[in-house]
Coordinates of C-alpha atoms in Angstrom, one line a residue:
M1 CA 10.9 72.7 4.9
K2 CA 12.4 69.8 3.0
N3 CA 10.4 66.5 2.9
E4 CA 12.9 64.2 4.4
T5 CA 10.5 61.9 5.9
T6 CA 10.1 58.3 4.5
L7 CA 6.5 58.2 5.7
P8 CA 3.8 57.3 3.0
T9 CA 2.2 60.8 2.1
L10 CA -1.3 59.7 2.9
L11 CA -0.3 58.5 6.4
M12 CA 1.7 61.6 7.0
I13 CA -1.4 63.7 6.2
R14 CA -3.6 61.6 8.5
R15 CA -1.1 62.2 11.2
K16 CA -0.9 66.0 10.8
L17 CA -4.7 66.4 10.4
P18 CA -5.4 67.1 14.1
E19 CA -2.9 70.1 14.0
L20 CA -4.6 71.6 10.9
S21 CA -7.3 74.0 10.8
G22 CA -9.4 75.9 8.3
N23 CA -8.7 75.6 4.7
F24 CA -5.5 73.5 5.3
K25 CA -7.7 71.0 7.2
A26 CA -10.4 70.9 4.4
I27 CA -7.7 70.4 1.8
A28 CA -6.2 67.4 3.7
E29 CA -9.7 65.9 4.3
Q30 CA -10.4 66.0 0.6
I31 CA -7.1 64.3 -0.3
L32 CA -7.6 61.7 2.3
S33 CA -11.2 60.9 1.1
H34 CA -10.5 60.9 -2.5
P35 CA -6.7 59.9 -3.3
Q36 CA -7.5 58.1 -6.3
E37 CA -9.4 61.1 -7.7
I38 CA -6.8 63.7 -6.5
V39 CA -3.9 62.2 -8.9
N40 CA -6.1 62.9 -12.0
E41 CA -7.2 66.4 -10.9
K42 CA -5.9 70.0 -11.6
V43 CA -5.2 72.1 -8.5
C44 CA -8.2 74.4 -9.3
V45 CA -10.4 71.3 -8.9
L46 CA -9.3 70.4 -5.5
A47 CA -9.4 74.0 -4.5
E48 CA -13.0 74.3 -5.5
R49 CA -13.8 71.1 -3.6
S50 CA -12.0 72.4 -0.4
L51 CA -13.8 75.8 -0.8
C52 CA -10.4 77.7 -1.2
D53 CA -8.2 79.1 -3.8
S54 CA -5.5 77.3 -5.8
A55 CA -2.8 79.3 -3.9
Q56 CA -3.8 77.8 -0.6
V57 CA -3.6 74.2 -2.1
V58 CA -0.1 75.0 -3.2
R59 CA 0.9 76.4 0.3
F60 CA -0.6 73.4 1.8
C61 CA 1.7 71.1 -0.3
Q62 CA 4.7 73.2 0.5
R63 CA 3.9 73.0 4.2
L64 CA 4.1 69.2 3.8
G65 CA 7.6 69.6 2.2
F66 CA 6.6 69.3 -1.5
K67 CA 7.5 71.9 -4.2
G68 CA 3.7 72.1 -5.2
F69 CA 0.7 70.2 -6.0
S70 CA 2.3 68.3 -8.9
D71 CA 4.9 67.1 -6.7
L72 CA 2.4 65.8 -4.1
K73 CA 0.4 64.1 -6.8
N74 CA 3.5 62.2 -8.2
K75 CA 4.4 60.9 -4.8
I76 CA 0.7 59.7 -4.0
I77 CA 0.8 58.2 -7.6
K78 CA 3.8 56.2 -7.1
E79 CA 2.7 55.2 -3.6
L80 CA -0.7 53.8 -5.0
L81 CA 1.1 52.1 -7.8
N82 CA 3.5 50.4 -5.2
Q83 CA 0.9 49.8 -2.8
R84 CA 0.6 46.3 -1.4
R85 CA -1.7 46.5 1.5
T86 CA -5.1 46.0 -0.2
L87 CA -7.1 42.8 -0.6
D88 CA -5.8 42.7 -4.2
S89 CA -2.2 42.3 -2.8
Q90 CA -3.1 39.7 -0.2
I91 CA -5.5 37.5 -2.4
P92 CA -3.5 36.4 -5.5
L93 CA -5.0 36.8 -9.0
P94 CA -5.1 33.6 -11.2
E95 CA -2.5 35.2 -13.4
N96 CA 0.0 35.8 -10.6
S97 CA 2.8 33.5 -9.6
F98 CA 3.7 32.3 -6.2
D99 CA 6.9 34.3 -6.5
Q100 CA 4.9 37.5 -7.3
L101 CA 2.9 37.0 -4.2
K102 CA 5.8 36.5 -2.0
K103 CA 7.4 39.6 -3.4
K104 CA 4.3 41.7 -2.6
F105 CA 4.3 40.5 1.0
A106 CA 8.2 41.1 1.2
D107 CA 7.7 44.6 -0.2
S108 CA 4.9 45.5 2.3
F109 CA 6.8 44.3 5.4
I110 CA 10.1 45.8 4.3
R111 CA 8.5 49.1 3.8
T112 CA 6.8 48.9 7.2
I113 CA 10.2 48.0 8.9
N114 CA 12.1 50.9 7.3
D115 CA 9.4 53.5 8.1
T116 CA 9.2 52.3 11.7
L117 CA 12.9 52.4 12.2
H118 CA 13.0 55.8 10.7
E119 CA 10.5 57.0 13.4
I120 CA 11.9 55.3 16.4
R121 CA 13.9 57.9 18.7
E122 CA 16.7 56.6 20.9
E123 CA 15.8 59.1 23.5
Q124 CA 12.1 58.0 23.9
M125 CA 13.5 54.3 23.9
R126 CA 15.9 55.2 26.8
K127 CA 13.3 56.7 28.8
A128 CA 10.9 53.6 28.4
L129 CA 13.9 51.5 29.5
E130 CA 14.2 53.6 32.7
L131 CA 10.3 53.2 33.5
L132 CA 10.8 49.4 33.0
K133 CA 13.8 49.0 35.1
K134 CA 12.2 50.9 38.2
S135 CA 8.8 49.4 38.1
R136 CA 7.6 47.0 40.9
L137 CA 4.9 45.6 38.6
I138 CA 4.2 45.9 35.0
L139 CA 0.6 45.4 33.7
I140 CA 0.5 45.1 29.9
S141 CA -2.7 45.6 28.0
G142 CA -3.8 45.2 24.4
F143 CA -6.9 44.0 22.5
G144 CA -7.3 42.3 19.2
S145 CA -4.3 42.1 17.1
S146 CA -2.5 44.4 19.6
G147 CA -3.3 41.8 22.1
Q148 CA -0.9 39.2 20.5
I149 CA 1.9 41.8 20.9
A150 CA 1.0 42.4 24.6
R151 CA 1.1 38.6 25.3
D152 CA 4.5 38.2 23.5
L153 CA 6.0 41.3 25.5
H154 CA 4.6 39.6 28.7
T155 CA 6.5 36.3 28.1
K156 CA 9.7 38.2 27.2
L157 CA 9.6 40.4 30.3
L158 CA 9.1 37.2 32.6
R159 CA 12.0 35.8 30.9
L160 CA 14.3 38.7 31.8
G161 CA 13.0 38.4 35.4
F162 CA 10.3 41.2 35.6
Y163 CA 7.2 41.0 37.5
A164 CA 4.7 41.4 34.6
M165 CA 1.0 40.7 33.9
F166 CA -1.2 40.4 31.1
L167 CA -5.0 39.8 31.4
E168 CA -7.2 39.1 28.3
D169 CA -10.4 40.0 29.9
A170 CA -11.0 43.8 29.9
E171 CA -12.9 43.9 33.2
N172 CA -10.2 41.9 35.0
A173 CA -7.5 44.1 33.5
R174 CA -9.5 47.3 34.5
T175 CA -9.7 45.9 38.0
E176 CA -5.9 45.1 38.3
C177 CA -5.2 48.5 36.9
A178 CA -7.0 50.1 39.7
A179 CA -4.7 48.5 42.2
L180 CA -1.6 49.8 40.5
T181 CA 0.5 52.6 42.3
R182 CA 3.1 55.2 41.1
E183 CA 5.8 52.6 41.7
D184 CA 4.2 50.3 38.9
L185 CA 3.9 50.7 35.2
L186 CA 1.1 50.2 32.6
I187 CA 2.1 49.5 29.2
A188 CA -0.7 50.1 26.7
I189 CA -0.6 48.9 23.3
S190 CA -3.0 50.1 20.4
F191 CA -2.4 50.7 16.7
S192 CA -5.1 53.4 16.6
G193 CA -4.6 54.6 20.1
T194 CA -8.4 54.9 20.3
T195 CA -9.3 51.4 21.9
K196 CA -12.0 52.2 24.4
Y197 CA -11.3 49.3 26.9
L198 CA -7.6 50.3 26.7
L199 CA -8.4 54.0 27.3
D200 CA -10.3 53.1 30.2
E201 CA -7.5 51.6 31.9
V202 CA -5.2 54.4 30.9
N203 CA -7.6 56.8 32.6
I204 CA -7.6 54.8 35.8
A205 CA -3.8 54.7 35.8
T206 CA -3.4 58.3 35.3
R207 CA -5.8 59.4 38.0
N208 CA -3.7 57.1 40.3
H209 CA -0.3 58.8 39.1
V210 CA 0.7 55.5 37.5
P211 CA 3.3 56.0 34.6
V212 CA 1.9 54.7 31.3
L213 CA 4.0 53.6 28.3
G214 CA 2.1 53.9 25.2
I215 CA 2.7 52.0 21.9
T216 CA 0.7 53.3 19.1
N217 CA 0.8 54.4 15.4
Y218 CA -0.6 57.8 15.8
P219 CA 1.2 60.6 17.9
D220 CA -2.1 62.7 18.1
S221 CA -4.4 59.8 19.4
P222 CA -5.9 59.7 22.8
L223 CA -3.4 57.0 24.0
A224 CA -0.3 59.0 23.0
G225 CA -1.8 62.1 24.7
S226 CA -2.3 60.2 28.0
S227 CA 1.1 58.5 28.1
T228 CA 4.0 59.2 30.0
I229 CA 6.3 57.9 27.3
V230 CA 5.2 57.0 23.7
L231 CA 6.9 54.7 21.2
L232 CA 5.7 55.0 17.7
T233 CA 5.0 52.4 15.2
T234 CA 4.7 53.3 11.6
A235 CA 2.4 51.1 9.4
D236 CA 0.1 52.3 6.8
E237 CA -2.7 49.8 7.2
Q238 CA -5.7 49.8 5.1
R239 CA -9.4 49.0 6.3
L240 CA -9.7 46.2 3.8
R241 CA -7.3 43.3 4.7
L242 CA -7.2 39.8 5.7
G243 CA -5.5 40.5 9.0
A244 CA -3.6 43.4 10.7
M245 CA -0.2 42.4 9.2
D246 CA 1.6 45.6 8.8
S247 CA 0.6 46.7 12.2
I248 CA 1.7 43.7 13.9
I249 CA 5.1 43.7 12.1
S250 CA 5.8 47.2 13.3
Q251 CA 4.6 46.6 16.8
Y252 CA 6.8 43.3 17.1
L253 CA 9.7 45.5 15.8
V254 CA 9.3 48.1 18.7
V255 CA 8.8 45.5 21.3
D256 CA 11.7 43.3 20.3
L257 CA 14.1 46.4 20.1
L258 CA 12.9 47.5 23.6
I259 CA 13.5 43.9 25.0
S260 CA 16.9 43.7 23.2
L261 CA 18.1 47.0 24.9
L262 CA 16.7 45.8 28.3
A263 CA 18.5 42.5 28.1
G264 CA 21.7 44.3 27.3
N265 CA 21.7 46.3 30.5
D266 CA 23.0 43.1 32.2
R267 CA 23.9 40.8 29.5
K268 CA 25.4 38.0 31.7
K269 CA 22.4 37.9 33.9
T270 CA 20.1 37.6 30.9
E271 CA 22.1 34.8 29.6
E272 CA 22.1 32.8 32.7
R273 CA 18.3 33.4 33.1
I274 CA 17.6 32.1 29.4
I275 CA 19.9 29.1 29.7
A276 CA 18.3 28.1 33.1
I277 CA 14.8 28.5 31.5
F278 CA 15.9 26.4 28.4
E279 CA 17.5 23.6 30.6
Q280 CA 14.1 23.5 32.7
T281 CA 12.0 23.0 29.7
V282 CA 14.2 20.5 27.8
V283 CA 13.2 16.9 28.4
P284 CA 16.3 14.9 29.2
E285 CA 17.0 12.0 26.7
N286 CA 16.6 9.4 29.4
D287 CA 13.0 10.6 30.1
E288 CA 12.2 10.7 26.4
D289 CA 13.3 7.0 26.2
N290 CA 11.2 6.0 29.4
H291 CA 8.1 7.8 28.0
A292 CA 8.5 5.9 24.7
S293 CA 8.7 2.8 26.4
Q294 CA 5.6 3.1 28.6

């Protein structure tokens, strides 16, 4: 199998971890736990720590699409050298210029966008559109940084004329979720796919045969496993960060692409709605003059 994916190596290994077993899983866990050490080790050292032989390490690397252990190490070294997602890249050093800081952020966002676009499948996006178009009520759920995406999606769906709801309070959202029927839709957004409050809503929805559209970074997460349709983001977020910047970028990208395709189904109607909303929110010049004179 050729290594054709653009996914960062460590992210790819994390995604494949649930499907690995035995020595392959042990090797993967060692690499994920000690990526900095791996790049300076010989294959026999990694094999010893994984309680297996060197040949199994080589076979593991080949299973991922690499020629061997050296090929895997070189890829990780390159990614670690280019990595722009740690606190060091977000907090400028005294010797770094403003232009260098801008380039670091640009590199990180561009990489996230390209990786996410590579992973998005048109078939899945089309299935998601069909769910949206036939839904009576759309309940959108997300917490933390994913809540920002959920709120944005809610606003955009309302602009397109859909009956949509977004509730920030977890208890209210769970109560509303219990009232959904198979004619409705739950859109659940979670980077990790393991957010407890969100999964509670998903479990309620699935018990009532409500379709679930999941947006997550991990195809093997509980959210992905419980969703009717899954749209994947691709962001290699680090634990140490000022904010969930890469994950937000990738989620916005998926949501905006979905909304754009949805709006394109009836372009004329969409344009008429947007123009009507704009005209209602713009204050006439005479009113501005009147307010100014009061």
